[in-house]
GROMACS .gro file of N, CA and C in nm:
model
  306
    1UNK      N    1   0.081  -0.121   0.000
    1UNK     CA    2   0.000   0.000   0.000
    1UNK      C    3   0.085   0.127   0.000
    2UNK      N    4   0.212   0.116   0.043
    2UNK     CA    5   0.296   0.235   0.048
    2UNK      C    6   0.366   0.264  -0.084
    3UNK      N    7   0.345   0.179  -0.184
    3UNK     CA    8   0.403   0.202  -0.315
    3UNK      C    9   0.543   0.148  -0.334
    4UNK      N   10   0.603   0.093  -0.227
    4UNK     CA   11   0.735   0.033  -0.238
    4UNK      C   12   0.723  -0.110  -0.287
    5UNK      N   13   0.805  -0.145  -0.385
    5UNK     CA   14   0.802  -0.282  -0.437
    5UNK      C   15   0.864  -0.378  -0.337
    6UNK      N   16   0.796  -0.488  -0.311
    6UNK     CA   17   0.848  -0.591  -0.221
    6UNK      C   18   0.899  -0.712  -0.297
    7UNK      N   19   0.842  -0.734  -0.416
    7UNK     CA   20   0.877  -0.849  -0.498
    7UNK      C   21   0.858  -0.812  -0.644
    8UNK      N   22   0.927  -0.883  -0.730
    8UNK     CA   23   0.900  -0.878  -0.873
    8UNK      C   24   0.866  -1.020  -0.914
    9UNK      N   25   0.752  -1.036  -0.980
    9UNK     CA   26   0.709  -1.168  -1.028
    9UNK      C   27   0.690  -1.160  -1.178
   10UNK      N   28   0.737  -1.262  -1.247
   10UNK     CA   29   0.721  -1.270  -1.392
   10UNK      C   30   0.676  -1.410  -1.429
   11UNK      N   31   0.582  -1.418  -1.521
   11UNK     CA   32   0.532  -1.546  -1.569
   11UNK      C   33   0.556  -1.554  -1.719
   12UNK      N   34   0.620  -1.662  -1.762
   12UNK     CA   35   0.638  -1.690  -1.904
   12UNK      C   36   0.525  -1.782  -1.947
   13UNK      N   37   0.430  -1.728  -2.021
   13UNK     CA   38   0.312  -1.807  -2.060
   13UNK      C   39   0.349  -1.925  -2.150
   14UNK      N   40   0.455  -1.912  -2.228
   14UNK     CA   41   0.494  -2.022  -2.318
   14UNK      C   42   0.544  -2.143  -2.241
   15UNK      N   43   0.618  -2.121  -2.134
   15UNK     CA   44   0.674  -2.232  -2.057
   15UNK      C   45   0.598  -2.260  -1.928
   16UNK      N   46   0.517  -2.163  -1.883
   16UNK     CA   47   0.446  -2.177  -1.756
   16UNK      C   48   0.534  -2.151  -1.635
   17UNK      N   49   0.653  -2.095  -1.657
   17UNK     CA   50   0.745  -2.070  -1.547
   17UNK      C   51   0.713  -1.937  -1.478
   18UNK      N   52   0.707  -1.941  -1.346
   18UNK     CA   53   0.690  -1.824  -1.261
   18UNK      C   54   0.822  -1.799  -1.191
   19UNK      N   55   0.873  -1.676  -1.203
   19UNK     CA   56   0.995  -1.637  -1.132
   19UNK      C   57   0.959  -1.524  -1.036
   20UNK      N   58   0.999  -1.540  -0.910
   20UNK     CA   59   0.972  -1.440  -0.807
   20UNK      C   60   1.105  -1.398  -0.744
   21UNK      N   61   1.127  -1.267  -0.739
   21UNK     CA   62   1.248  -1.211  -0.680
   21UNK      C   63   1.209  -1.121  -0.564
   22UNK      N   64   1.255  -1.151  -0.442
   22UNK     CA   65   1.224  -1.063  -0.328
   22UNK      C   66   1.311  -0.937  -0.333
   23UNK      N   67   1.251  -0.825  -0.296
   23UNK     CA   68   1.321  -0.697  -0.292
   23UNK      C   69   1.321  -0.635  -0.153
   24UNK      N   70   1.272  -0.711  -0.054
   24UNK     CA   71   1.263  -0.660   0.082
   24UNK      C   72   1.326  -0.759   0.177
   25UNK      N   73   1.353  -0.715   0.297
   25UNK     CA   74   1.415  -0.801   0.399
   25UNK      C   75   1.320  -0.914   0.440
   26UNK      N   76   1.377  -1.026   0.478
   26UNK     CA   77   1.299  -1.140   0.525
   26UNK      C   78   1.233  -1.106   0.658
   27UNK      N   79   1.121  -1.172   0.690
   27UNK     CA   80   1.057  -1.148   0.820
   27UNK      C   81   1.152  -1.186   0.934
   28UNK      N   82   1.137  -1.118   1.046
   28UNK     CA   83   1.227  -1.141   1.159
   28UNK      C   84   1.178  -1.249   1.254
   29UNK      N   85   1.054  -1.291   1.239
   29UNK     CA   86   1.004  -1.396   1.327
   29UNK      C   87   1.006  -1.530   1.252
   30UNK      N   88   0.937  -1.627   1.302
   30UNK     CA   89   0.940  -1.762   1.244
   30UNK      C   90   0.842  -1.782   1.129
   31UNK      N   91   0.769  -1.678   1.091
   31UNK     CA   92   0.671  -1.695   0.984
   31UNK      C   93   0.738  -1.704   0.847
   32UNK      N   94   0.667  -1.762   0.752
   32UNK     CA   95   0.718  -1.779   0.616
   32UNK      C   96   0.632  -1.697   0.519
   33UNK      N   97   0.689  -1.666   0.405
   33UNK     CA   98   0.618  -1.591   0.303
   33UNK      C   99   0.550  -1.688   0.207
   34UNK      N  100   0.421  -1.663   0.181
   34UNK     CA  101   0.346  -1.748   0.088
   34UNK      C  102   0.287  -1.660  -0.022
   35UNK      N  103   0.302  -1.706  -0.145
   35UNK     CA  104   0.254  -1.633  -0.263
   35UNK      C  105   0.116  -1.684  -0.303
   36UNK      N  106   0.029  -1.590  -0.337
   36UNK     CA  107  -0.108  -1.622  -0.377
   36UNK      C  108  -0.141  -1.551  -0.507
   37UNK      N  109  -0.224  -1.615  -0.589
   37UNK     CA  110  -0.289  -1.545  -0.699
   37UNK      C  111  -0.436  -1.537  -0.658
   38UNK      N  112  -0.495  -1.420  -0.679
   38UNK     CA  113  -0.635  -1.400  -0.643
   38UNK      C  114  -0.710  -1.360  -0.770
   39UNK      N  115  -0.775  -1.457  -0.835
   39UNK     CA  116  -0.854  -1.426  -0.954
   39UNK      C  117  -0.972  -1.335  -0.915
   40UNK      N  118  -1.012  -1.250  -1.007
   40UNK     CA  119  -1.120  -1.155  -0.982
   40UNK      C  120  -1.245  -1.227  -0.930
   41UNK      N  121  -1.290  -1.188  -0.810
   41UNK     CA  122  -1.412  -1.242  -0.751
   41UNK      C  123  -1.400  -1.382  -0.696
   42UNK      N  124  -1.277  -1.435  -0.686
   42UNK     CA  125  -1.259  -1.571  -0.637
   42UNK      C  126  -1.171  -1.571  -0.512
   43UNK      N  127  -1.160  -1.686  -0.449
   43UNK     CA  128  -1.076  -1.697  -0.330
   43UNK      C  129  -0.930  -1.713  -0.370
   44UNK      N  130  -0.838  -1.676  -0.282
   44UNK     CA  131  -0.694  -1.688  -0.311
   44UNK      C  132  -0.652  -1.833  -0.337
   45UNK      N  133  -0.557  -1.848  -0.428
   45UNK     CA  134  -0.500  -1.979  -0.462
   45UNK      C  135  -0.351  -1.972  -0.429
   46UNK      N  136  -0.305  -2.063  -0.346
   46UNK     CA  137  -0.164  -2.062  -0.308
   46UNK      C  138  -0.076  -2.105  -0.425
   47UNK      N  139   0.032  -2.030  -0.446
   47UNK     CA  140   0.134  -2.067  -0.544
   47UNK      C  141   0.259  -2.117  -0.474
   48UNK      N  142   0.249  -2.136  -0.343
   48UNK     CA  143   0.359  -2.194  -0.267
   48UNK      C  144   0.435  -2.094  -0.181
   49UNK      N  145   0.529  -2.149  -0.106
   49UNK     CA  146   0.612  -2.068  -0.016
   49UNK      C  147   0.725  -2.004  -0.095
   50UNK      N  148   0.769  -1.889  -0.047
   50UNK     CA  149   0.880  -1.817  -0.109
   50UNK      C  150   1.004  -1.824  -0.022
   51UNK      N  151   1.118  -1.822  -0.087
   51UNK     CA  152   1.244  -1.807  -0.016
   51UNK      C  153   1.268  -1.658  -0.006
   52UNK      N  154   1.269  -1.606   0.115
   52UNK     CA  155   1.278  -1.461   0.136
   52UNK      C  156   1.414  -1.404   0.100
   53UNK      N  157   1.512  -1.490   0.072
   53UNK     CA  158   1.648  -1.442   0.050
   53UNK      C  159   1.700  -1.456  -0.092
   54UNK      N  160   1.624  -1.519  -0.182
   54UNK     CA  161   1.674  -1.534  -0.318
   54UNK      C  162   1.559  -1.552  -0.417
   55UNK      N  163   1.590  -1.524  -0.542
   55UNK     CA  164   1.492  -1.545  -0.648
   55UNK      C  165   1.470  -1.694  -0.666
   56UNK      N  166   1.351  -1.729  -0.707
   56UNK     CA  167   1.320  -1.868  -0.734
   56UNK      C  168   1.223  -1.880  -0.850
   57UNK      N  169   1.228  -1.994  -0.917
   57UNK     CA  170   1.140  -2.019  -1.030
   57UNK      C  171   1.069  -2.152  -1.008
   58UNK      N  172   0.947  -2.158  -1.056
   58UNK     CA  173   0.871  -2.282  -1.048
   58UNK      C  174   0.773  -2.288  -1.165
   59UNK      N  175   0.743  -2.407  -1.208
   59UNK     CA  176   0.649  -2.426  -1.317
   59UNK      C  177   0.507  -2.429  -1.261
   60UNK      N  178   0.420  -2.350  -1.320
   60UNK     CA  179   0.280  -2.349  -1.278
   60UNK      C  180   0.202  -2.453  -1.356
   61UNK      N  181   0.119  -2.532  -1.288
   61UNK     CA  182   0.031  -2.624  -1.360
   61UNK      C  183  -0.063  -2.544  -1.450
   62UNK      N  184  -0.110  -2.606  -1.557
   62UNK     CA  185  -0.195  -2.537  -1.656
   62UNK      C  186  -0.317  -2.473  -1.592
   63UNK      N  187  -0.380  -2.540  -1.495
   63UNK     CA  188  -0.500  -2.482  -1.433
   63UNK      C  189  -0.466  -2.355  -1.355
   64UNK      N  190  -0.350  -2.349  -1.291
   64UNK     CA  191  -0.310  -2.227  -1.219
   64UNK      C  192  -0.265  -2.119  -1.317
   65UNK      N  193  -0.199  -2.159  -1.423
   65UNK     CA  194  -0.155  -2.061  -1.524
   65UNK      C  195  -0.275  -1.986  -1.580
   66UNK      N  196  -0.386  -2.055  -1.598
   66UNK     CA  197  -0.507  -1.991  -1.649
   66UNK      C  198  -0.561  -1.885  -1.553
   67UNK      N  199  -0.530  -1.898  -1.422
   67UNK     CA  200  -0.577  -1.801  -1.323
   67UNK      C  201  -0.494  -1.674  -1.320
   68UNK      N  202  -0.376  -1.677  -1.381
   68UNK     CA  203  -0.286  -1.561  -1.382
   68UNK      C  204  -0.322  -1.474  -1.502
   69UNK      N  205  -0.396  -1.367  -1.476
   69UNK     CA  206  -0.441  -1.277  -1.583
   69UNK      C  207  -0.446  -1.135  -1.529
   70UNK      N  208  -0.473  -1.041  -1.617
   70UNK     CA  209  -0.484  -0.900  -1.575
   70UNK      C  210  -0.606  -0.877  -1.487
   71UNK      N  211  -0.693  -0.974  -1.477
   71UNK     CA  212  -0.810  -0.965  -1.390
   71UNK      C  213  -0.776  -1.007  -1.246
   72UNK      N  214  -0.658  -1.064  -1.227
   72UNK     CA  215  -0.618  -1.117  -1.096
   72UNK      C  216  -0.511  -1.027  -1.034
   73UNK      N  217  -0.477  -1.058  -0.908
   73UNK     CA  218  -0.364  -0.992  -0.842
   73UNK      C  219  -0.278  -1.099  -0.776
   74UNK      N  220  -0.151  -1.064  -0.754
   74UNK     CA  221  -0.063  -1.146  -0.672
   74UNK      C  222  -0.061  -1.085  -0.533
   75UNK      N  223  -0.047  -1.169  -0.431
   75UNK     CA  224  -0.032  -1.121  -0.294
   75UNK      C  225   0.065  -1.214  -0.221
   76UNK      N  226   0.134  -1.158  -0.122
   76UNK     CA  227   0.224  -1.235  -0.037
   76UNK      C  228   0.178  -1.214   0.107
   77UNK      N  229   0.161  -1.325   0.180
   77UNK     CA  230   0.121  -1.318   0.320
   77UNK      C  231   0.230  -1.381   0.406
   78UNK      N  232   0.228  -1.348   0.534
   78UNK     CA  233   0.315  -1.414   0.632
   78UNK      C  234   0.232  -1.523   0.699
   79UNK      N  235   0.286  -1.646   0.696
   79UNK     CA  236   0.213  -1.762   0.746
   79UNK      C  237   0.297  -1.840   0.846
   80UNK      N  238   0.233  -1.932   0.919
   80UNK     CA  239   0.308  -2.018   1.011
   80UNK      C  240   0.405  -2.107   0.931
   81UNK      N  241   0.509  -2.159   0.997
   81UNK     CA  242   0.600  -2.251   0.927
   81UNK      C  243   0.521  -2.363   0.857
   82UNK      N  244   0.557  -2.390   0.733
   82UNK     CA  245   0.485  -2.491   0.656
   82UNK      C  246   0.376  -2.434   0.567
   83UNK      N  247   0.339  -2.309   0.590
   83UNK     CA  248   0.239  -2.245   0.506
   83UNK      C  249   0.104  -2.231   0.571
   84UNK      N  250   0.014  -2.169   0.498
   84UNK     CA  251  -0.120  -2.140   0.549
   84UNK      C  252  -0.196  -2.268   0.580
   85UNK      N  253  -0.248  -2.278   0.702
   85UNK     CA  254  -0.324  -2.397   0.739
   85UNK      C  255  -0.454  -2.406   0.659
   86UNK      N  256  -0.482  -2.525   0.606
   86UNK     CA  257  -0.607  -2.544   0.533
   86UNK      C  258  -0.609  -2.479   0.396
   87UNK      N  259  -0.495  -2.428   0.350
   87UNK     CA  260  -0.490  -2.368   0.217
   87UNK      C  261  -0.554  -2.231   0.206
   88UNK      N  262  -0.581  -2.168   0.320
   88UNK     CA  263  -0.639  -2.035   0.321
   88UNK      C  264  -0.545  -1.938   0.392
   89UNK      N  265  -0.523  -1.819   0.334
   89UNK     CA  266  -0.432  -1.724   0.398
   89UNK      C  267  -0.483  -1.683   0.536
   90UNK      N  268  -0.390  -1.677   0.632
   90UNK     CA  269  -0.426  -1.638   0.768
   90UNK      C  270  -0.346  -1.518   0.816
   91UNK      N  271  -0.229  -1.497   0.758
   91UNK     CA  272  -0.141  -1.391   0.805
   91UNK      C  273  -0.165  -1.260   0.734
   92UNK      N  274  -0.093  -1.158   0.777
   92UNK     CA  275  -0.107  -1.027   0.714
   92UNK      C  276  -0.051  -1.028   0.572
   93UNK      N  277  -0.109  -0.945   0.488
   93UNK     CA  278  -0.059  -0.926   0.351
   93UNK      C  279   0.059  -0.830   0.360
   94UNK      N  280   0.176  -0.874   0.311
   94UNK     CA  281   0.294  -0.786   0.315
   94UNK      C  282   0.326  -0.729   0.177
   95UNK      N  283   0.263  -0.782   0.073
   95UNK     CA  284   0.280  -0.728  -0.062
   95UNK      C  285   0.164  -0.770  -0.148
   96UNK      N  286   0.126  -0.684  -0.241
   96UNK     CA  287   0.020  -0.719  -0.337
   96UNK      C  288   0.041  -0.633  -0.460
   97UNK      N  289  -0.004  -0.685  -0.572
   97UNK     CA  290   0.012  -0.609  -0.694
   97UNK      C  291  -0.069  -0.665  -0.809
   98UNK      N  292  -0.101  -0.575  -0.900
   98UNK     CA  293  -0.175  -0.612  -1.020
   98UNK      C  294  -0.083  -0.689  -1.114
   99UNK      N  295  -0.145  -0.759  -1.207
   99UNK     CA  296  -0.071  -0.836  -1.306
   99UNK      C  297  -0.083  -0.763  -1.440
  100UNK      N  298   0.031  -0.738  -1.502
  100UNK     CA  299   0.033  -0.672  -1.632
  100UNK      C  300   0.084  -0.769  -1.737
  101UNK      N  301   0.032  -0.760  -1.856
  101UNK     CA  302   0.081  -0.842  -1.967
  101UNK      C  303   0.174  -0.757  -2.049
  102UNK      N  304   0.297  -0.804  -2.066
  102UNK     CA  305   0.397  -0.729  -2.142
  102UNK      C  306   0.433  -0.803  -2.269
   0.00000   0.00000   0.00000
């Protein structure tokens, strides 16, 4: 909300690869960062845990790749070790952003 970038995420639609690069310091407590895609009008879908100290890439399954559009947003929450219980975000949102097609 403050306009400072916390992460850069890029998706290659041809390969289905998602690359996420953190631009902010790692959390100081035991919580972990979890990446979500939130399709317009739908509930958040976890894209997995992030390494707060380095860029990482992962292949998105076709069904998740279809959810990544300009109608959706990416968000990062702080969750308990192992990730959000029950597959639903529980922690505070530490970053969010619209998806642009370039």
